[in-house]
Amino acid sequence: MTKRILIIGGGSGIGRALASELTTRGDDVLIGARDTARTAVDFPDLHVVHADLGDEASIAALAEAGSFDAVVSLAAAHANGPVGELDRQAVEGAFGAKVVGPILLAKHLAPVMRPGGVFVLFSGVAAWKPAPGLAVMATTNGAVSFLVEALAVELAPLRAVAVSPGIIDSGAWDGMGDDAKRQMFEETAGANPVGRVGSPADVVSAVLLAIDNTFVTGTTLHVDGGGRLG
């Protein structure tokens, strides 16, 4: 059965892979983005709608786009660095993208979700394996996992699921340069129980599970190769 799915923050490598997979299997995919003109160039065959998680009015307006089977938020804003050097505005932006924005998505879109519908939010391995300079990332990702538990209870029978990727070769690390990226991936693979880094396909399959399996709610799907244990 065809599902109607809204993806917030689809411009990432994982987001593009997810949109492609959902479209290939015949789902009706909408992409929510702050810059709709730019995003429309990346997704010429999909319906692009304005969505700014920092603007509640734009989130409320998404309900006018109709009903959804799933809302997937990959939105993120980084505030990395030593705690003593953190900028308050950047910290608030990180929480806005990962925590406050998704709460507002649930507030405004829960009423238009179809039976069995699900909110899929992105956490991350840093919550379980914090490192110096990543205090905000660890905290926001951890908050996402607690948030889906709370939403699963409050919005029931609608569902809420978190997906927590580890190190994924999604293009996000390309700015390091080939040599640095290769070294980092080799070190990560050596520490991961599965012996490799992840691919966008690994994460997409977890999102599909969250969307399709209506008996899964209030939990975090770890797609990290066991990296949080290494």
PDB file of C-alpha atoms in Angstrom:
ATOM      1  CA  MET A   1       0.000   0.000   0.000  1.00  0.00           C
ATOM      2  CA  THR A   2       1.354   3.403  -0.979  1.00  0.00           C
ATOM      3  CA  LYS A   3       2.395   5.558   1.961  1.00  0.00           C
ATOM      4  CA  ARG A   4       2.602   9.333   2.147  1.00  0.00           C
ATOM      5  CA  ILE A   5       5.832  10.413   3.804  1.00  0.00           C
ATOM      6  CA  LEU A   6       7.266  13.796   4.748  1.00  0.00           C
ATOM      7  CA  ILE A   7      11.049  14.044   5.043  1.00  0.00           C
ATOM      8  CA  ILE A   8      12.494  17.048   6.862  1.00  0.00           C
ATOM      9  CA  GLY A   9      16.157  17.707   6.065  1.00  0.00           C
ATOM     10  CA  GLY A  10      16.364  15.486   3.018  1.00  0.00           C
ATOM     11  CA  GLY A  11      19.420  17.185   1.581  1.00  0.00           C
ATOM     12  CA  SER A  12      21.898  14.930   3.370  1.00  0.00           C
ATOM     13  CA  GLY A  13      23.323  11.807   1.780  1.00  0.00           C
ATOM     14  CA  ILE A  14      21.100   9.691   3.995  1.00  0.00           C
ATOM     15  CA  GLY A  15      18.083  11.851   3.232  1.00  0.00           C
ATOM     16  CA  ARG A  16      18.598  11.564  -0.504  1.00  0.00           C
ATOM     17  CA  ALA A  17      19.072   7.802  -0.259  1.00  0.00           C
ATOM     18  CA  LEU A  18      15.878   7.511   1.790  1.00  0.00           C
ATOM     19  CA  ALA A  19      13.852   9.625  -0.619  1.00  0.00           C
ATOM     20  CA  SER A  20      15.143   7.564  -3.542  1.00  0.00           C
ATOM     21  CA  GLU A  21      14.261   4.249  -1.898  1.00  0.00           C
ATOM     22  CA  LEU A  22      10.791   5.379  -0.867  1.00  0.00           C
ATOM     23  CA  THR A  23      10.070   6.756  -4.325  1.00  0.00           C
ATOM     24  CA  THR A  24      11.342   3.596  -5.993  1.00  0.00           C
ATOM     25  CA  ARG A  25       8.964   1.452  -3.999  1.00  0.00           C
ATOM     26  CA  GLY A  26       6.073   3.719  -4.954  1.00  0.00           C
ATOM     27  CA  ASP A  27       5.521   5.907  -1.911  1.00  0.00           C
ATOM     28  CA  ASP A  28       4.395   9.531  -2.165  1.00  0.00           C
ATOM     29  CA  VAL A  29       7.316  11.557  -0.788  1.00  0.00           C
ATOM     30  CA  LEU A  30       7.329  15.220   0.208  1.00  0.00           C
ATOM     31  CA  ILE A  31      10.529  17.038   1.108  1.00  0.00           C
ATOM     32  CA  GLY A  32      10.382  19.770   3.732  1.00  0.00           C
ATOM     33  CA  ALA A  33      13.126  22.381   3.501  1.00  0.00           C
ATOM     34  CA  ARG A  34      13.899  25.965   4.469  1.00  0.00           C
ATOM     35  CA  ASP A  35      15.229  26.772   0.990  1.00  0.00           C
ATOM     36  CA  THR A  36      12.560  25.290  -1.256  1.00  0.00           C
ATOM     37  CA  ALA A  37      14.038  26.619  -4.511  1.00  0.00           C
ATOM     38  CA  ARG A  38      17.435  25.074  -3.882  1.00  0.00           C
ATOM     39  CA  THR A  39      15.923  21.808  -2.647  1.00  0.00           C
ATOM     40  CA  ALA A  40      13.641  21.580  -5.675  1.00  0.00           C
ATOM     41  CA  VAL A  41      16.752  21.452  -7.855  1.00  0.00           C
ATOM     42  CA  ASP A  42      17.997  18.436  -5.890  1.00  0.00           C
ATOM     43  CA  PHE A  43      14.582  16.739  -5.972  1.00  0.00           C
ATOM     44  CA  PRO A  44      13.040  17.756  -9.318  1.00  0.00           C
ATOM     45  CA  ASP A  45      10.512  14.913  -9.302  1.00  0.00           C
ATOM     46  CA  LEU A  46       9.261  15.400  -5.743  1.00  0.00           C
ATOM     47  CA  HIS A  47       6.935  17.850  -4.055  1.00  0.00           C
ATOM     48  CA  VAL A  48       8.994  20.283  -1.964  1.00  0.00           C
ATOM     49  CA  VAL A  49       7.295  22.254   0.826  1.00  0.00           C
ATOM     50  CA  HIS A  50       8.594  24.992   3.086  1.00  0.00           C
ATOM     51  CA  ALA A  51       9.617  23.731   6.526  1.00  0.00           C
ATOM     52  CA  ASP A  52      11.757  25.612   9.007  1.00  0.00           C
ATOM     53  CA  LEU A  53      12.017  23.902  12.397  1.00  0.00           C
ATOM     54  CA  GLY A  54      12.926  27.263  13.896  1.00  0.00           C
ATOM     55  CA  ASP A  55       9.645  28.773  12.716  1.00  0.00           C
ATOM     56  CA  GLU A  56       6.537  27.286  14.321  1.00  0.00           C
ATOM     57  CA  ALA A  57       4.243  28.932  11.779  1.00  0.00           C
ATOM     58  CA  SER A  58       5.938  27.047   8.954  1.00  0.00           C
ATOM     59  CA  ILE A  59       5.569  23.796  10.896  1.00  0.00           C
ATOM     60  CA  ALA A  60       1.885  24.448  11.514  1.00  0.00           C
ATOM     61  CA  ALA A  61       1.412  25.136   7.803  1.00  0.00           C
ATOM     62  CA  LEU A  62       2.671  21.636   6.977  1.00  0.00           C
ATOM     63  CA  ALA A  63      -0.624  20.248   8.268  1.00  0.00           C
ATOM     64  CA  GLU A  64      -2.298  21.902   5.289  1.00  0.00           C
ATOM     65  CA  ALA A  65      -0.368  19.562   2.967  1.00  0.00           C
ATOM     66  CA  GLY A  66      -2.661  16.695   3.927  1.00  0.00           C
ATOM     67  CA  SER A  67      -2.310  13.500   5.913  1.00  0.00           C
ATOM     68  CA  PHE A  68       0.864  11.471   6.407  1.00  0.00           C
ATOM     69  CA  ASP A  69       1.839   7.913   7.213  1.00  0.00           C
ATOM     70  CA  ALA A  70       5.280   8.976   8.393  1.00  0.00           C
ATOM     71  CA  VAL A  71       7.184  12.120   9.250  1.00  0.00           C
ATOM     72  CA  VAL A  72      10.963  11.672   9.205  1.00  0.00           C
ATOM     73  CA  SER A  73      13.206  14.404  10.590  1.00  0.00           C
ATOM     74  CA  LEU A  74      16.915  14.324   9.745  1.00  0.00           C
ATOM     75  CA  ALA A  75      17.390  17.980  10.649  1.00  0.00           C
ATOM     76  CA  ALA A  76      20.506  18.858  12.607  1.00  0.00           C
ATOM     77  CA  ALA A  77      22.491  21.929  13.589  1.00  0.00           C
ATOM     78  CA  HIS A  78      25.967  21.588  15.016  1.00  0.00           C
ATOM     79  CA  ALA A  79      27.421  23.286  18.082  1.00  0.00           C
ATOM     80  CA  ASN A  80      30.654  21.348  18.455  1.00  0.00           C
ATOM     81  CA  GLY A  81      33.662  22.459  20.433  1.00  0.00           C
ATOM     82  CA  PRO A  82      34.972  22.599  23.988  1.00  0.00           C
ATOM     83  CA  VAL A  83      32.301  23.483  26.525  1.00  0.00           C
ATOM     84  CA  GLY A  84      34.270  26.567  27.562  1.00  0.00           C
ATOM     85  CA  GLU A  85      34.055  27.941  24.035  1.00  0.00           C
ATOM     86  CA  LEU A  86      30.441  27.144  23.151  1.00  0.00           C
ATOM     87  CA  ASP A  87      28.216  29.863  21.723  1.00  0.00           C
ATOM     88  CA  ARG A  88      24.781  30.019  23.339  1.00  0.00           C
ATOM     89  CA  GLN A  89      23.008  30.725  20.055  1.00  0.00           C
ATOM     90  CA  ALA A  90      24.632  27.703  18.408  1.00  0.00           C
ATOM     91  CA  VAL A  91      23.680  25.504  21.357  1.00  0.00           C
ATOM     92  CA  GLU A  92      20.082  26.675  21.181  1.00  0.00           C
ATOM     93  CA  GLY A  93      20.077  26.053  17.429  1.00  0.00           C
ATOM     94  CA  ALA A  94      21.251  22.486  17.966  1.00  0.00           C
ATOM     95  CA  PHE A  95      18.474  21.813  20.453  1.00  0.00           C
ATOM     96  CA  GLY A  96      16.000  23.555  18.157  1.00  0.00           C
ATOM     97  CA  ALA A  97      16.791  21.245  15.252  1.00  0.00           C
ATOM     98  CA  LYS A  98      16.950  17.977  17.189  1.00  0.00           C
ATOM     99  CA  VAL A  99      14.496  18.433  20.051  1.00  0.00           C
ATOM    100  CA  VAL A 100      12.270  21.522  19.973  1.00  0.00           C
ATOM    101  CA  GLY A 101      11.539  21.300  16.245  1.00  0.00           C
ATOM    102  CA  PRO A 102      10.485  17.628  16.397  1.00  0.00           C
ATOM    103  CA  ILE A 103       8.246  18.376  19.392  1.00  0.00           C
ATOM    104  CA  LEU A 104       6.521  21.037  17.296  1.00  0.00           C
ATOM    105  CA  LEU A 105       6.244  18.589  14.389  1.00  0.00           C
ATOM    106  CA  ALA A 106       4.395  16.244  16.714  1.00  0.00           C
ATOM    107  CA  LYS A 107       2.243  19.086  18.042  1.00  0.00           C
ATOM    108  CA  HIS A 108       1.001  20.174  14.639  1.00  0.00           C
ATOM    109  CA  LEU A 109       1.141  17.012  12.541  1.00  0.00           C
ATOM    110  CA  ALA A 110      -0.133  14.353  14.932  1.00  0.00           C
ATOM    111  CA  PRO A 111      -3.726  15.402  14.140  1.00  0.00           C
ATOM    112  CA  VAL A 112      -3.204  14.678  10.430  1.00  0.00           C
ATOM    113  CA  MET A 113      -1.328  11.394  10.789  1.00  0.00           C
ATOM    114  CA  ARG A 114      -2.980   8.287   9.407  1.00  0.00           C
ATOM    115  CA  PRO A 115      -3.657   5.202  11.562  1.00  0.00           C
ATOM    116  CA  GLY A 116      -0.383   3.400  12.276  1.00  0.00           C
ATOM    117  CA  GLY A 117       1.521   6.591  11.515  1.00  0.00           C
ATOM    118  CA  VAL A 118       4.976   7.232  12.902  1.00  0.00           C
ATOM    119  CA  PHE A 119       7.383  10.038  13.698  1.00  0.00           C
ATOM    120  CA  VAL A 120      10.942   8.931  12.921  1.00  0.00           C
ATOM    121  CA  LEU A 121      13.582  11.118  14.557  1.00  0.00           C
ATOM    122  CA  PHE A 122      17.351  10.919  14.197  1.00  0.00           C
ATOM    123  CA  SER A 123      19.559  10.425  17.220  1.00  0.00           C
ATOM    124  CA  GLY A 124      23.237   9.444  16.939  1.00  0.00           C
ATOM    125  CA  VAL A 125      25.984   7.332  18.448  1.00  0.00           C
ATOM    126  CA  ALA A 126      27.560  10.307  20.233  1.00  0.00           C
ATOM    127  CA  ALA A 127      24.826  10.016  22.868  1.00  0.00           C
ATOM    128  CA  TRP A 128      26.205   6.637  23.926  1.00  0.00           C
ATOM    129  CA  LYS A 129      29.853   7.343  23.230  1.00  0.00           C
ATOM    130  CA  PRO A 130      30.538  10.980  24.082  1.00  0.00           C
ATOM    131  CA  ALA A 131      33.837  12.585  23.252  1.00  0.00           C
ATOM    132  CA  PRO A 132      35.522  15.884  24.099  1.00  0.00           C
ATOM    133  CA  GLY A 133      34.063  18.689  22.016  1.00  0.00           C
ATOM    134  CA  LEU A 134      30.792  16.843  21.386  1.00  0.00           C
ATOM    135  CA  ALA A 135      28.865  17.603  24.580  1.00  0.00           C
ATOM    136  CA  VAL A 136      25.993  19.287  22.725  1.00  0.00           C
ATOM    137  CA  MET A 137      25.790  16.565  20.084  1.00  0.00           C
ATOM    138  CA  ALA A 138      25.763  13.870  22.765  1.00  0.00           C
ATOM    139  CA  THR A 139      23.074  15.637  24.761  1.00  0.00           C
ATOM    140  CA  THR A 140      20.738  16.457  21.873  1.00  0.00           C
ATOM    141  CA  ASN A 141      21.018  12.941  20.460  1.00  0.00           C
ATOM    142  CA  GLY A 142      20.306  11.461  23.865  1.00  0.00           C
ATOM    143  CA  ALA A 143      17.295  13.740  24.229  1.00  0.00           C
ATOM    144  CA  VAL A 144      15.885  12.409  20.958  1.00  0.00           C
ATOM    145  CA  SER A 145      15.816   8.878  22.366  1.00  0.00           C
ATOM    146  CA  PHE A 146      13.952  10.018  25.466  1.00  0.00           C
ATOM    147  CA  LEU A 147      11.625  12.124  23.322  1.00  0.00           C
ATOM    148  CA  VAL A 148      10.417   9.194  21.224  1.00  0.00           C
ATOM    149  CA  GLU A 149       9.591   7.273  24.393  1.00  0.00           C
ATOM    150  CA  ALA A 150       7.494  10.178  25.642  1.00  0.00           C
ATOM    151  CA  LEU A 151       5.789  10.725  22.286  1.00  0.00           C
ATOM    152  CA  ALA A 152       5.028   7.021  21.921  1.00  0.00           C
ATOM    153  CA  VAL A 153       3.084   7.160  25.175  1.00  0.00           C
ATOM    154  CA  GLU A 154       1.381  10.516  24.688  1.00  0.00           C
ATOM    155  CA  LEU A 155       0.458  10.153  21.015  1.00  0.00           C
ATOM    156  CA  ALA A 156      -0.528   6.472  21.115  1.00  0.00           C
ATOM    157  CA  PRO A 157      -1.634   4.702  19.018  1.00  0.00           C
ATOM    158  CA  LEU A 158       0.558   6.846  16.761  1.00  0.00           C
ATOM    159  CA  ARG A 159       4.169   5.738  17.000  1.00  0.00           C
ATOM    160  CA  ALA A 160       7.542   7.379  17.530  1.00  0.00           C
ATOM    161  CA  VAL A 161      10.903   5.780  16.774  1.00  0.00           C
ATOM    162  CA  ALA A 162      14.480   7.049  16.886  1.00  0.00           C
ATOM    163  CA  VAL A 163      17.205   5.933  14.486  1.00  0.00           C
ATOM    164  CA  SER A 164      20.751   6.305  15.816  1.00  0.00           C
ATOM    165  CA  PRO A 165      23.438   6.058  13.126  1.00  0.00           C
ATOM    166  CA  GLY A 166      27.094   5.546  13.858  1.00  0.00           C
ATOM    167  CA  ILE A 167      29.826   6.612  11.452  1.00  0.00           C
ATOM    168  CA  ILE A 168      28.215   6.494   8.006  1.00  0.00           C
ATOM    169  CA  ASP A 169      29.952   7.060   4.668  1.00  0.00           C
ATOM    170  CA  SER A 170      27.232   9.423   3.526  1.00  0.00           C
ATOM    171  CA  GLY A 171      29.378  12.253   2.193  1.00  0.00           C
ATOM    172  CA  ALA A 172      29.308  14.122   5.496  1.00  0.00           C
ATOM    173  CA  TRP A 173      32.979  13.337   6.081  1.00  0.00           C
ATOM    174  CA  ASP A 174      34.261  14.235   2.623  1.00  0.00           C
ATOM    175  CA  GLY A 175      35.414  17.668   3.776  1.00  0.00           C
ATOM    176  CA  MET A 176      38.148  16.018   5.832  1.00  0.00           C
ATOM    177  CA  GLY A 177      40.075  15.175   2.686  1.00  0.00           C
ATOM    178  CA  ASP A 178      40.681  11.706   1.313  1.00  0.00           C
ATOM    179  CA  ASP A 179      43.621  10.750   3.518  1.00  0.00           C
ATOM    180  CA  ALA A 180      42.096  11.923   6.797  1.00  0.00           C
ATOM    181  CA  LYS A 181      38.752  10.353   5.940  1.00  0.00           C
ATOM    182  CA  ARG A 182      40.368   7.040   5.029  1.00  0.00           C
ATOM    183  CA  GLN A 183      42.332   6.966   8.282  1.00  0.00           C
ATOM    184  CA  MET A 184      39.272   7.808  10.354  1.00  0.00           C
ATOM    185  CA  PHE A 185      37.178   5.154   8.624  1.00  0.00           C
ATOM    186  CA  GLU A 186      39.902   2.530   9.105  1.00  0.00           C
ATOM    187  CA  GLU A 187      40.134   3.334  12.809  1.00  0.00           C
ATOM    188  CA  THR A 188      36.357   3.261  13.180  1.00  0.00           C
ATOM    189  CA  ALA A 189      36.038  -0.030  11.323  1.00  0.00           C
ATOM    190  CA  GLY A 190      38.751  -1.535  13.484  1.00  0.00           C
ATOM    191  CA  ALA A 191      36.902  -0.582  16.663  1.00  0.00           C
ATOM    192  CA  ASN A 192      33.405  -1.550  15.478  1.00  0.00           C
ATOM    193  CA  PRO A 193      32.315  -5.108  16.280  1.00  0.00           C
ATOM    194  CA  VAL A 194      31.094  -5.550  12.674  1.00  0.00           C
ATOM    195  CA  GLY A 195      34.447  -4.405  11.286  1.00  0.00           C
ATOM    196  CA  ARG A 196      33.275  -1.641   8.956  1.00  0.00           C
ATOM    197  CA  VAL A 197      31.698   1.778   8.771  1.00  0.00           C
ATOM    198  CA  GLY A 198      28.094   2.155   7.694  1.00  0.00           C
ATOM    199  CA  SER A 199      26.463   3.085   4.414  1.00  0.00           C
ATOM    200  CA  PRO A 200      23.341   5.160   3.738  1.00  0.00           C
ATOM    201  CA  ALA A 201      21.591   1.916   2.785  1.00  0.00           C
ATOM    202  CA  ASP A 202      22.167   0.592   6.301  1.00  0.00           C
ATOM    203  CA  VAL A 203      20.351   3.580   7.775  1.00  0.00           C
ATOM    204  CA  VAL A 204      17.603   3.581   5.158  1.00  0.00           C
ATOM    205  CA  SER A 205      16.724  -0.023   5.976  1.00  0.00           C
ATOM    206  CA  ALA A 206      16.268   0.948   9.636  1.00  0.00           C
ATOM    207  CA  VAL A 207      14.004   3.855   8.710  1.00  0.00           C
ATOM    208  CA  LEU A 208      11.917   1.542   6.534  1.00  0.00           C
ATOM    209  CA  LEU A 209      11.554  -0.822   9.489  1.00  0.00           C
ATOM    210  CA  ALA A 210      10.359   2.046  11.647  1.00  0.00           C
ATOM    211  CA  ILE A 211       7.848   3.097   9.005  1.00  0.00           C
ATOM    212  CA  ASP A 212       6.523  -0.318   8.045  1.00  0.00           C
ATOM    213  CA  ASN A 213       6.510  -2.305  11.289  1.00  0.00           C
ATOM    214  CA  THR A 214       3.523  -0.968  13.220  1.00  0.00           C
ATOM    215  CA  PHE A 215       4.526  -2.956  16.315  1.00  0.00           C
ATOM    216  CA  VAL A 216       7.683  -0.877  16.820  1.00  0.00           C
ATOM    217  CA  THR A 217       7.392   2.275  18.916  1.00  0.00           C
ATOM    218  CA  GLY A 218       9.103   4.175  21.704  1.00  0.00           C
ATOM    219  CA  THR A 219      12.523   2.742  20.977  1.00  0.00           C
ATOM    220  CA  THR A 220      15.862   3.583  19.376  1.00  0.00           C
ATOM    221  CA  LEU A 221      17.191   1.562  16.457  1.00  0.00           C
ATOM    222  CA  HIS A 222      20.988   1.578  16.692  1.00  0.00           C
ATOM    223  CA  VAL A 223      22.617   1.484  13.260  1.00  0.00           C
ATOM    224  CA  ASP A 224      26.195   1.883  14.383  1.00  0.00           C
ATOM    225  CA  GLY A 225      27.859  -1.478  13.781  1.00  0.00           C
ATOM    226  CA  GLY A 226      28.096  -1.803  17.526  1.00  0.00           C
ATOM    227  CA  GLY A 227      30.222   1.338  17.615  1.00  0.00           C
ATOM    228  CA  ARG A 228      28.691   2.508  20.891  1.00  0.00           C
ATOM    229  CA  LEU A 229      30.145  -0.639  22.489  1.00  0.00           C
ATOM    230  CA  GLY A 230      33.679  -0.345  21.128  1.00  0.00           C
TER     231      GLY A 230
END
